């Protein structure tokens, strides 16, 4: 393992910390052809980014993402900033010949996502790789779910039932953080957590969403301005308020290419639900259920078993034969949220080293963006809406 993949990361808060953990550990868990080197991290505050570099393990820091991209000692740019910056940073990085990992959702609009996917496709001909950070694909139980569907274990899929439920803005006094402002976040629960279940269900089923019928709601229309710029936890300045310009909750029905019908619910108002991502598939031969808060398990109902023996089986996904798990602990020794990012970096490094295209590509992420857009349109018109083709 002599050659390096030198990384420059933009943004160092929630996802910045998760990605840093993954870059720090990936070569210690997996034998890979390239060694990740954490060259430089970028943030807007000089003191903040210096402290983050020291804490997270970056060799240097800057407040100028353009300078980061121009550096000769950076091979890959890792974008961990809010959606309003993704397109500009990714396009500049691709133009400079850098590989790009971009957090989800790919962009705030379809137009931006199209431009990014086109630039990625042009860069690909020059050996430059792109990936979008839908990390839940890399949870071993989710990867196993996909393998079992592909192996025909549940037959023809009839139902897809997906929810992603959180409750961190139930309090109307929770401040107007960037995730509640359309010009920064693009959309609300829909793009933030709905995007994950769109990608995840399409990934495990191998089917794409073709049309949707949606509704969205914003329960709390104005909120106190934040005292400080923050992510999922924040304090507020109660003396002045601003308008919430995104959805608090998004629900939609969908049809998929393989004939399955689906329901989706994304909400930040599901009181008591912290990170309640759940996907259930019902097929002609069985069912599979994944729940993130029990992320080391997969539930499998095998309808081909003799009637008296039928019932949901809890598969503990910790065996070395399960996806990614040979690198970790003995069976029954559980892994956590952060491992999904380590697995993401593993797959990305493998792809860069072998000249393969990592998944999900920017084109895959553009398709998710087209679904998000169709949901927004349908919620406005209250009509069934076709998902535009790429
Ligand atoms: N994969 C996941 O599960 C997951 C989870 C959370 C967030 N995300 C995505 O990750 C991205 C970031 O979200 P987060 O939760 O980490 O946000 P955050 O608010 O915790 O962090 C954002 C970071 O970006 C920095 N930043 C903002 N604008 C910048 C600029 N112009 N130049 C340099 N730095 C800038 C901020 O200083 C901060 O360090 C978003 O696209 C979000 O949707 C993905």
Tab-separated table of C-alpha atoms and ligand atoms in Angstrom:
chain	number	residue	atom	x	y	z
A	1	UNK	CA	0.000	0.000	0.000
A	2	UNK	CA	2.414	2.678	-1.158
A	3	UNK	CA	0.342	4.975	-3.337
A	4	UNK	CA	-1.817	7.622	-1.759
A	5	UNK	CA	-5.204	9.172	-2.364
A	6	UNK	CA	-4.767	12.709	-1.036
A	7	UNK	CA	-8.053	14.177	0.191
A	8	UNK	CA	-9.234	17.755	0.658
A	9	UNK	CA	-12.536	18.099	2.533
A	10	UNK	CA	-14.875	21.120	2.535
A	11	UNK	CA	-17.086	21.501	5.648
A	12	UNK	CA	-16.183	20.001	8.999
A	13	UNK	CA	-19.351	19.742	11.106
A	14	UNK	CA	-21.729	16.728	11.152
A	15	UNK	CA	-20.820	15.080	7.857
A	16	UNK	CA	-17.288	16.467	8.025
A	17	UNK	CA	-16.752	14.609	11.285
A	18	UNK	CA	-18.355	11.414	9.939
A	19	UNK	CA	-16.245	11.503	6.769
A	20	UNK	CA	-13.073	12.300	8.750
A	21	UNK	CA	-13.657	9.263	10.937
A	22	UNK	CA	-13.999	7.157	7.805
A	23	UNK	CA	-10.875	8.573	6.111
A	24	UNK	CA	-8.929	7.993	9.354
A	25	UNK	CA	-9.958	4.353	9.739
A	26	UNK	CA	-10.573	2.955	6.253
A	27	UNK	CA	-7.012	1.773	5.600
A	28	UNK	CA	-6.794	0.240	9.068
A	29	UNK	CA	-9.901	-1.864	8.497
A	30	UNK	CA	-9.526	-2.806	4.826
A	31	UNK	CA	-6.558	-3.804	2.656
A	32	UNK	CA	-6.727	-1.300	-0.184
A	33	UNK	CA	-4.546	-0.386	-3.163
A	34	UNK	CA	-4.415	3.283	-2.125
A	35	UNK	CA	-3.793	4.863	1.249
A	36	UNK	CA	-6.055	7.814	2.147
A	37	UNK	CA	-4.139	10.855	3.291
A	38	UNK	CA	-6.052	13.680	4.980
A	39	UNK	CA	-4.226	16.640	3.460
A	40	UNK	CA	-6.473	19.649	4.026
A	41	UNK	CA	-9.826	20.684	5.466
A	42	UNK	CA	-11.750	23.858	4.597
A	43	UNK	CA	-14.225	25.910	6.645
A	44	UNK	CA	-15.312	29.525	6.843
A	45	UNK	CA	-14.012	30.469	10.272
A	46	UNK	CA	-10.190	30.510	10.661
A	47	UNK	CA	-10.318	29.489	14.330
A	48	UNK	CA	-13.053	26.924	13.769
A	49	UNK	CA	-11.306	25.195	10.891
A	50	UNK	CA	-7.951	25.169	12.716
A	51	UNK	CA	-9.585	23.502	15.724
A	52	UNK	CA	-11.436	21.046	13.461
A	53	UNK	CA	-8.226	20.103	11.629
A	54	UNK	CA	-6.533	19.303	14.936
A	55	UNK	CA	-9.507	17.385	16.335
A	56	UNK	CA	-10.427	15.437	13.201
A	57	UNK	CA	-6.904	14.637	12.039
A	58	UNK	CA	-6.288	16.869	8.987
A	59	UNK	CA	-2.724	17.894	8.154
A	60	UNK	CA	-3.586	21.482	7.194
A	61	UNK	CA	-6.536	23.837	6.906
A	62	UNK	CA	-7.828	26.746	4.828
A	63	UNK	CA	-10.818	29.089	4.653
A	64	UNK	CA	-10.800	29.136	0.838
A	65	UNK	CA	-12.252	26.084	-0.927
A	66	UNK	CA	-10.944	27.343	-4.278
A	67	UNK	CA	-7.399	27.268	-2.905
A	68	UNK	CA	-8.036	23.717	-1.646
A	69	UNK	CA	-9.112	22.614	-5.118
A	70	UNK	CA	-6.087	24.195	-6.799
A	71	UNK	CA	-3.576	22.393	-4.590
A	72	UNK	CA	-1.317	19.896	-6.412
A	73	UNK	CA	-1.304	17.645	-3.358
A	74	UNK	CA	-5.089	17.047	-3.436
A	75	UNK	CA	-6.441	14.191	-5.604
A	76	UNK	CA	-10.010	14.049	-4.311
A	77	UNK	CA	-12.379	16.753	-3.068
A	78	UNK	CA	-14.896	15.649	-0.425
A	79	UNK	CA	-17.884	18.029	-0.219
A	80	UNK	CA	-19.587	18.117	3.213
A	81	UNK	CA	-21.318	21.500	2.993
A	82	UNK	CA	-25.018	22.434	2.608
A	83	UNK	CA	-26.656	21.909	-0.792
A	84	UNK	CA	-26.397	25.491	-2.046
A	85	UNK	CA	-22.610	25.074	-2.402
A	86	UNK	CA	-22.443	21.568	-3.912
A	87	UNK	CA	-22.677	22.498	-7.597
A	88	UNK	CA	-20.148	25.328	-7.531
A	89	UNK	CA	-17.546	23.354	-5.571
A	90	UNK	CA	-18.045	20.094	-7.501
A	91	UNK	CA	-17.893	21.779	-10.921
A	92	UNK	CA	-14.693	23.628	-9.992
A	93	UNK	CA	-13.128	20.439	-8.603
A	94	UNK	CA	-14.000	18.423	-11.720
A	95	UNK	CA	-12.626	21.200	-13.945
A	96	UNK	CA	-9.365	20.962	-11.963
A	97	UNK	CA	-9.237	17.199	-12.613
A	98	UNK	CA	-10.022	16.096	-9.047
A	99	UNK	CA	-12.135	13.102	-8.083
A	100	UNK	CA	-15.242	14.246	-6.184
A	101	UNK	CA	-17.279	12.774	-3.354
A	102	UNK	CA	-20.355	14.961	-2.780
A	103	UNK	CA	-22.834	14.640	0.077
A	104	UNK	CA	-26.492	14.108	-0.706
A	105	UNK	CA	-28.759	15.400	-2.047
A	106	UNK	CA	-26.506	16.071	-5.034
A	107	UNK	CA	-27.809	19.621	-5.503
A	108	UNK	CA	-30.651	21.966	-4.666
A	109	UNK	CA	-32.200	21.941	-8.144
A	110	UNK	CA	-32.495	19.617	-11.131
A	111	UNK	CA	-30.681	22.181	-13.298
A	112	UNK	CA	-27.650	22.114	-10.983
A	113	UNK	CA	-27.731	18.323	-10.728
A	114	UNK	CA	-27.886	18.018	-14.533
A	115	UNK	CA	-24.863	20.267	-14.906
A	116	UNK	CA	-22.965	18.248	-12.289
A	117	UNK	CA	-23.847	14.918	-13.906
A	118	UNK	CA	-22.782	16.229	-17.339
A	119	UNK	CA	-19.481	17.489	-15.937
A	120	UNK	CA	-18.951	14.151	-14.177
A	121	UNK	CA	-19.595	12.243	-17.378
A	122	UNK	CA	-17.099	14.453	-19.286
A	123	UNK	CA	-14.517	14.094	-16.499
A	124	UNK	CA	-14.997	10.317	-16.460
A	125	UNK	CA	-13.437	10.111	-19.943
A	126	UNK	CA	-10.300	11.621	-18.379
A	127	UNK	CA	-10.270	9.031	-15.563
A	128	UNK	CA	-11.888	11.300	-12.967
A	129	UNK	CA	-14.403	9.584	-10.634
A	130	UNK	CA	-17.481	10.942	-8.858
A	131	UNK	CA	-19.709	9.563	-6.139
A	132	UNK	CA	-22.683	10.886	-4.134
A	133	UNK	CA	-22.788	10.125	-0.405
A	134	UNK	CA	-25.884	7.977	0.027
A	135	UNK	CA	-24.171	6.161	2.893
A	136	UNK	CA	-27.102	3.948	3.963
A	137	UNK	CA	-26.380	1.749	0.923
A	138	UNK	CA	-23.224	0.727	2.784
A	139	UNK	CA	-24.937	-0.602	5.909
A	140	UNK	CA	-24.214	-4.355	5.648
A	141	UNK	CA	-27.855	-5.328	6.313
A	142	UNK	CA	-28.972	-3.049	3.454
A	143	UNK	CA	-26.348	-4.505	1.105
A	144	UNK	CA	-27.517	-7.998	2.142
A	145	UNK	CA	-31.126	-6.971	1.467
A	146	UNK	CA	-30.155	-6.008	-2.071
A	147	UNK	CA	-28.250	-9.273	-2.586
A	148	UNK	CA	-31.231	-11.307	-1.361
A	149	UNK	CA	-33.651	-9.439	-3.639
A	150	UNK	CA	-31.289	-9.939	-6.600
A	151	UNK	CA	-31.043	-13.669	-5.754
A	152	UNK	CA	-34.846	-13.904	-5.991
A	153	UNK	CA	-35.387	-14.688	-2.290
A	154	UNK	CA	-38.628	-12.699	-2.083
A	155	UNK	CA	-39.722	-13.209	-5.702
A	156	UNK	CA	-41.542	-10.456	-7.530
A	157	UNK	CA	-41.790	-7.289	-5.416
A	158	UNK	CA	-45.331	-5.971	-4.996
A	159	UNK	CA	-44.998	-3.452	-2.141
A	160	UNK	CA	-42.258	-1.051	-1.092
A	161	UNK	CA	-42.991	0.740	2.197
A	162	UNK	CA	-40.436	3.308	3.327
A	163	UNK	CA	-40.378	5.860	6.137
A	164	UNK	CA	-37.663	8.136	7.445
A	165	UNK	CA	-38.827	9.798	10.655
A	166	UNK	CA	-37.129	12.321	12.938
A	167	UNK	CA	-38.424	14.781	15.554
A	168	UNK	CA	-35.712	17.398	16.062
A	169	UNK	CA	-37.873	20.400	15.062
A	170	UNK	CA	-41.117	19.496	16.858
A	171	UNK	CA	-40.481	22.412	19.263
A	172	UNK	CA	-41.779	25.572	17.494
A	173	UNK	CA	-39.045	27.546	19.270
A	174	UNK	CA	-36.297	25.503	17.594
A	175	UNK	CA	-34.452	28.083	15.475
A	176	UNK	CA	-34.438	28.673	11.739
A	177	UNK	CA	-31.250	26.723	10.954
A	178	UNK	CA	-30.038	26.336	7.365
A	179	UNK	CA	-31.995	23.102	6.878
A	180	UNK	CA	-35.229	25.152	7.164
A	181	UNK	CA	-34.272	27.672	4.451
A	182	UNK	CA	-34.977	26.724	0.829
A	183	UNK	CA	-32.231	28.913	-0.625
A	184	UNK	CA	-29.626	26.916	1.351
A	185	UNK	CA	-31.156	23.442	1.676
A	186	UNK	CA	-33.249	23.176	-1.519
A	187	UNK	CA	-36.103	21.460	0.329
A	188	UNK	CA	-36.890	20.245	3.832
A	189	UNK	CA	-37.539	16.718	5.084
A	190	UNK	CA	-38.006	15.730	1.440
A	191	UNK	CA	-34.447	16.363	0.218
A	192	UNK	CA	-32.743	15.817	3.550
A	193	UNK	CA	-34.126	12.433	4.604
A	194	UNK	CA	-36.646	11.585	1.840
A	195	UNK	CA	-33.717	11.489	-0.595
A	196	UNK	CA	-32.153	8.677	1.456
A	197	UNK	CA	-35.210	6.397	1.276
A	198	UNK	CA	-35.639	7.131	-2.437
A	199	UNK	CA	-32.053	6.056	-3.106
A	200	UNK	CA	-32.162	3.154	-0.661
A	201	UNK	CA	-35.375	1.609	-2.017
A	202	UNK	CA	-34.250	1.965	-5.631
A	203	UNK	CA	-30.903	0.410	-4.642
A	204	UNK	CA	-32.338	-2.631	-2.858
A	205	UNK	CA	-35.103	-3.320	-5.385
A	206	UNK	CA	-33.101	-2.565	-8.531
A	207	UNK	CA	-36.184	-0.655	-9.707
A	208	UNK	CA	-36.640	3.062	-10.403
A	209	UNK	CA	-39.521	5.328	-9.436
A	210	UNK	CA	-41.485	6.337	-12.531
A	211	UNK	CA	-44.358	8.462	-11.150
A	212	UNK	CA	-45.501	9.952	-7.849
A	213	UNK	CA	-48.505	11.436	-6.078
A	214	UNK	CA	-47.448	13.627	-3.172
A	215	UNK	CA	-48.375	15.975	-0.368
A	216	UNK	CA	-46.111	18.140	1.780
A	217	UNK	CA	-46.759	20.190	4.911
A	218	UNK	CA	-45.007	22.933	6.852
A	219	UNK	CA	-46.467	22.833	10.352
A	220	UNK	CA	-44.474	25.684	11.891
A	221	UNK	CA	-44.303	28.588	9.462
A	222	UNK	CA	-42.021	31.003	11.334
A	223	UNK	CA	-39.207	30.357	13.804
A	224	UNK	CA	-36.740	32.356	15.895
A	225	UNK	CA	-33.512	33.175	14.120
A	226	UNK	CA	-30.512	31.137	15.271
A	227	UNK	CA	-28.181	32.741	17.795
A	228	UNK	CA	-25.304	30.945	16.101
A	229	UNK	CA	-25.081	29.073	12.801
A	230	UNK	CA	-25.671	25.438	13.654
A	231	UNK	CA	-26.792	22.112	12.280
A	232	UNK	CA	-29.129	19.680	14.033
A	233	UNK	CA	-28.839	21.296	17.485
A	234	UNK	CA	-29.024	25.010	18.033
A	235	UNK	CA	-29.907	27.911	20.312
A	236	UNK	CA	-32.228	30.685	19.205
A	237	UNK	CA	-32.498	34.453	19.317
A	238	UNK	CA	-36.150	34.736	20.409
A	239	UNK	CA	-36.374	38.452	19.649
A	240	UNK	CA	-36.563	38.046	15.859
A	241	UNK	CA	-38.267	35.488	13.658
A	242	UNK	CA	-37.960	34.328	10.035
A	243	UNK	CA	-40.070	32.293	7.636
A	244	UNK	CA	-39.648	28.532	7.235
A	245	UNK	CA	-39.457	28.051	3.466
A	246	UNK	CA	-39.240	24.247	3.244
A	247	UNK	CA	-41.476	21.273	4.011
A	248	UNK	CA	-41.573	19.806	7.511
A	249	UNK	CA	-43.015	16.554	6.170
A	250	UNK	CA	-43.414	14.936	2.739
A	251	UNK	CA	-45.543	11.911	1.886
A	252	UNK	CA	-45.923	10.283	-1.495
A	253	UNK	CA	-47.139	7.214	-3.353
A	254	UNK	CA	-45.064	5.898	-6.240
A	255	UNK	CA	-44.930	3.371	-9.057
A	256	UNK	CA	-41.672	1.570	-9.833
A	257	UNK	CA	-40.297	0.173	-13.088
A	258	UNK	CA	-40.695	-3.479	-12.035
A	259	UNK	CA	-44.406	-3.103	-11.282
A	260	UNK	CA	-44.115	-2.541	-7.520
A	261	UNK	CA	-46.215	0.141	-5.827
A	262	UNK	CA	-44.697	2.144	-2.993
A	263	UNK	CA	-45.376	4.565	-0.163
A	264	UNK	CA	-42.861	7.012	1.286
A	265	UNK	CA	-43.002	9.258	4.337
A	266	UNK	CA	-40.283	11.696	5.418
A	267	UNK	CA	-40.908	13.827	8.492
A	268	UNK	CA	-39.050	15.828	11.114
A	269	UNK	CA	-42.251	16.004	13.182
A	270	UNK	CA	-42.561	12.318	14.127
A	271	UNK	CA	-42.444	12.884	17.882
A	272	UNK	CA	-40.280	10.255	19.567
A	273	UNK	CA	-38.662	9.071	16.338
A	274	UNK	CA	-34.964	10.004	16.273
A	275	UNK	CA	-33.559	8.411	13.139
A	276	UNK	CA	-36.411	6.080	12.255
A	277	UNK	CA	-35.519	4.830	8.804
A	278	UNK	CA	-37.519	1.708	7.935
A	279	UNK	CA	-37.934	-0.100	4.619
A	280	UNK	CA	-40.215	-3.085	4.067
A	281	UNK	CA	-40.454	-5.072	0.840
A	282	UNK	CA	-43.268	-7.562	0.242
A	283	UNK	CA	-42.737	-10.006	-2.620
A	284	UNK	CA	-44.429	-13.046	-4.124
A	285	UNK	CA	-42.102	-15.394	-2.184
A	286	UNK	CA	-41.397	-13.461	0.992
A	287	UNK	CA	-40.673	-10.157	2.704
A	288	UNK	CA	-37.631	-8.250	3.950
A	289	UNK	CA	-37.536	-5.475	6.564
A	290	UNK	CA	-34.687	-3.154	7.537
A	291	UNK	CA	-34.825	-0.684	10.440
A	292	UNK	CA	-31.867	1.637	10.925
A	293	UNK	CA	-32.220	1.801	14.711
A	294	UNK	CA	-31.590	-1.989	14.632
A	295	UNK	CA	-29.045	-1.665	11.842
A	296	UNK	CA	-27.257	-4.980	12.461
A	297	UNK	CA	-30.440	-6.942	11.730
A	298	UNK	CA	-32.521	-7.884	8.721
A	299	UNK	CA	-35.957	-9.456	9.061
A	300	UNK	CA	-36.765	-12.127	6.481
A	301	UNK	CA	-40.081	-13.873	5.912
A	302	UNK	CA	-39.642	-16.894	3.659
A	303	UNK	CA	-43.028	-17.870	2.221
A	304	UNK	CA	-41.500	-20.973	0.581
A	305	UNK	CA	-41.032	-22.681	3.950
A	306	UNK	CA	-43.659	-25.217	5.115
A	307	UNK	CA	-46.695	-23.392	6.518
A	308	UNK	CA	-46.230	-24.361	10.180
A	309	UNK	CA	-42.611	-23.102	10.116
A	310	UNK	CA	-43.332	-19.715	8.555
A	311	UNK	CA	-42.636	-16.500	10.397
A	312	UNK	CA	-40.291	-13.532	10.333
A	313	UNK	CA	-36.677	-14.540	11.015
A	314	UNK	CA	-34.232	-12.096	12.576
A	315	UNK	CA	-30.969	-12.387	10.639
A	316	UNK	CA	-28.096	-10.990	12.698
A	317	UNK	CA	-25.942	-9.419	9.971
A	318	UNK	CA	-22.525	-9.815	11.590
A	319	UNK	CA	-21.100	-12.899	9.872
A	320	UNK	CA	-17.862	-12.611	7.897
A	321	UNK	CA	-19.797	-13.778	4.797
A	322	UNK	CA	-22.043	-10.713	5.043
A	323	UNK	CA	-21.139	-7.596	3.003
A	324	UNK	CA	-18.167	-5.625	4.447
A	325	UNK	CA	-18.081	-7.598	7.703
A	326	UNK	CA	-15.003	-9.782	7.209
A	327	UNK	CA	-13.000	-6.624	8.001
A	328	UNK	CA	-14.571	-6.115	11.445
A	329	UNK	CA	-15.315	-8.151	14.556
A	330	UNK	CA	-16.287	-11.752	15.405
A	331	UNK	CA	-19.977	-12.637	14.786
A	332	UNK	CA	-22.380	-10.883	17.148
A	333	UNK	CA	-20.043	-7.940	17.827
A	334	UNK	CA	-22.094	-5.109	16.422
A	335	UNK	CA	-21.065	-2.208	14.183
A	336	UNK	CA	-22.520	1.337	14.077
A	337	UNK	CA	-23.541	4.342	11.996
A	338	UNK	CA	-19.964	5.441	11.336
A	339	UNK	CA	-19.120	2.158	9.615
A	340	UNK	CA	-21.424	3.066	6.718
A	341	UNK	CA	-19.041	5.939	5.917
A	342	UNK	CA	-15.935	3.763	6.281
A	343	UNK	CA	-17.526	1.354	3.786
A	344	UNK	CA	-18.340	4.281	1.492
A	345	UNK	CA	-14.685	5.364	1.460
A	346	UNK	CA	-13.573	1.755	0.959
A	347	UNK	CA	-15.721	1.398	-2.170
A	348	UNK	CA	-14.632	4.812	-3.439
A	349	UNK	CA	-10.917	4.073	-2.978
A	350	UNK	CA	-11.313	0.692	-4.707
A	351	UNK	CA	-13.068	2.350	-7.635
A	352	UNK	CA	-10.480	5.117	-8.007
A	353	UNK	CA	-7.629	2.610	-7.791
A	354	UNK	CA	-9.092	0.136	-10.267
A	355	UNK	CA	-10.512	2.706	-12.686
A	356	UNK	CA	-14.105	1.611	-12.063
A	357	UNK	CA	-17.055	3.937	-11.673
A	358	UNK	CA	-18.209	4.173	-8.068
A	359	UNK	CA	-21.911	4.016	-7.234
A	360	UNK	CA	-24.027	5.971	-6.712
A	361	UNK	CA	-22.654	8.137	-9.501
A	362	UNK	CA	-23.651	11.741	-10.078
A	363	UNK	CA	-26.018	10.375	-12.771
A	364	UNK	CA	-27.668	8.107	-10.153
A	365	UNK	CA	-27.951	11.099	-7.818
A	366	UNK	CA	-29.450	13.218	-10.633
A	367	UNK	CA	-32.163	10.569	-10.987
A	368	UNK	CA	-32.933	10.923	-7.237
A	369	UNK	CA	-33.087	14.693	-7.772
A	370	UNK	CA	-35.628	14.155	-10.572
A	371	UNK	CA	-37.779	12.119	-8.172
A	372	UNK	CA	-37.527	14.882	-5.528
A	373	UNK	CA	-38.563	17.392	-8.167
A	374	UNK	CA	-41.539	15.284	-9.274
A	375	UNK	CA	-42.639	15.010	-5.620
A	376	UNK	CA	-42.462	18.798	-5.185
A	377	UNK	CA	-44.409	19.346	-8.406
A	378	UNK	CA	-47.061	16.798	-7.446
A	379	UNK	CA	-47.450	18.329	-3.977
A	380	UNK	CA	-48.119	21.667	-5.684
A	381	UNK	CA	-50.589	20.448	-8.310
A	382	UNK	CA	-52.038	17.475	-6.362
A	383	UNK	CA	-51.716	15.469	-9.615
A	384	UNK	CA	-49.908	12.202	-10.366
A	385	UNK	CA	-46.595	13.343	-11.831
A	386	UNK	CA	-44.161	11.442	-14.044
A	387	UNK	CA	-40.511	11.408	-13.050
A	388	UNK	CA	-38.576	13.007	-15.883
A	389	UNK	CA	-36.043	10.713	-17.543
A	390	UNK	CA	-32.349	11.576	-17.352
B	1	LIG	N1	-25.240	11.063	4.421
B	1	LIG	C1	-25.970	11.455	5.458
B	1	LIG	O1	-26.557	10.664	6.163
B	1	LIG	C2	-26.065	12.914	5.777
B	1	LIG	C3	-26.384	13.339	7.071
B	1	LIG	C4	-26.409	14.711	7.350
B	1	LIG	C5	-26.146	15.613	6.349
B	1	LIG	N2	-25.863	15.171	5.084
B	1	LIG	C6	-25.564	16.132	4.002
B	1	LIG	O2	-24.251	16.653	4.243
B	1	LIG	C7	-24.190	18.030	3.871
B	1	LIG	C8	-23.753	18.838	5.075
B	1	LIG	O3	-24.657	18.610	6.140
B	1	LIG	P1	-24.174	18.657	7.684
B	1	LIG	O4	-25.245	18.005	8.485
B	1	LIG	O5	-22.792	18.157	7.791
B	1	LIG	O6	-24.210	20.224	7.932
B	1	LIG	P2	-23.509	21.029	9.117
B	1	LIG	O7	-24.277	22.293	9.267
B	1	LIG	O8	-23.291	20.150	10.290
B	1	LIG	O9	-22.059	21.357	8.486
B	1	LIG	C9	-21.901	22.150	7.336
B	1	LIG	C10	-20.444	22.546	7.207
B	1	LIG	O10	-20.268	23.248	5.972
B	1	LIG	C11	-19.501	24.436	6.239
B	1	LIG	N3	-19.775	25.399	5.174
B	1	LIG	C12	-20.963	25.932	4.814
B	1	LIG	N4	-20.788	26.757	3.747
B	1	LIG	C13	-19.451	26.731	3.445
B	1	LIG	C14	-18.651	27.376	2.475
B	1	LIG	N5	-19.198	28.220	1.591
B	1	LIG	N6	-17.314	27.125	2.459
B	1	LIG	C15	-16.759	26.265	3.355
B	1	LIG	N7	-17.490	25.633	4.307
B	1	LIG	C16	-18.810	25.869	4.351
B	1	LIG	C17	-19.958	24.862	7.618
B	1	LIG	O11	-19.041	25.746	8.208
B	1	LIG	C18	-19.983	23.494	8.318
B	1	LIG	O12	-18.662	23.089	8.688
B	1	LIG	C19	-25.583	18.383	3.351
B	1	LIG	O13	-25.604	18.229	1.964
B	1	LIG	C20	-26.481	17.348	3.999
B	1	LIG	O14	-27.664	17.083	3.261
B	1	LIG	C21	-25.797	13.854	4.795
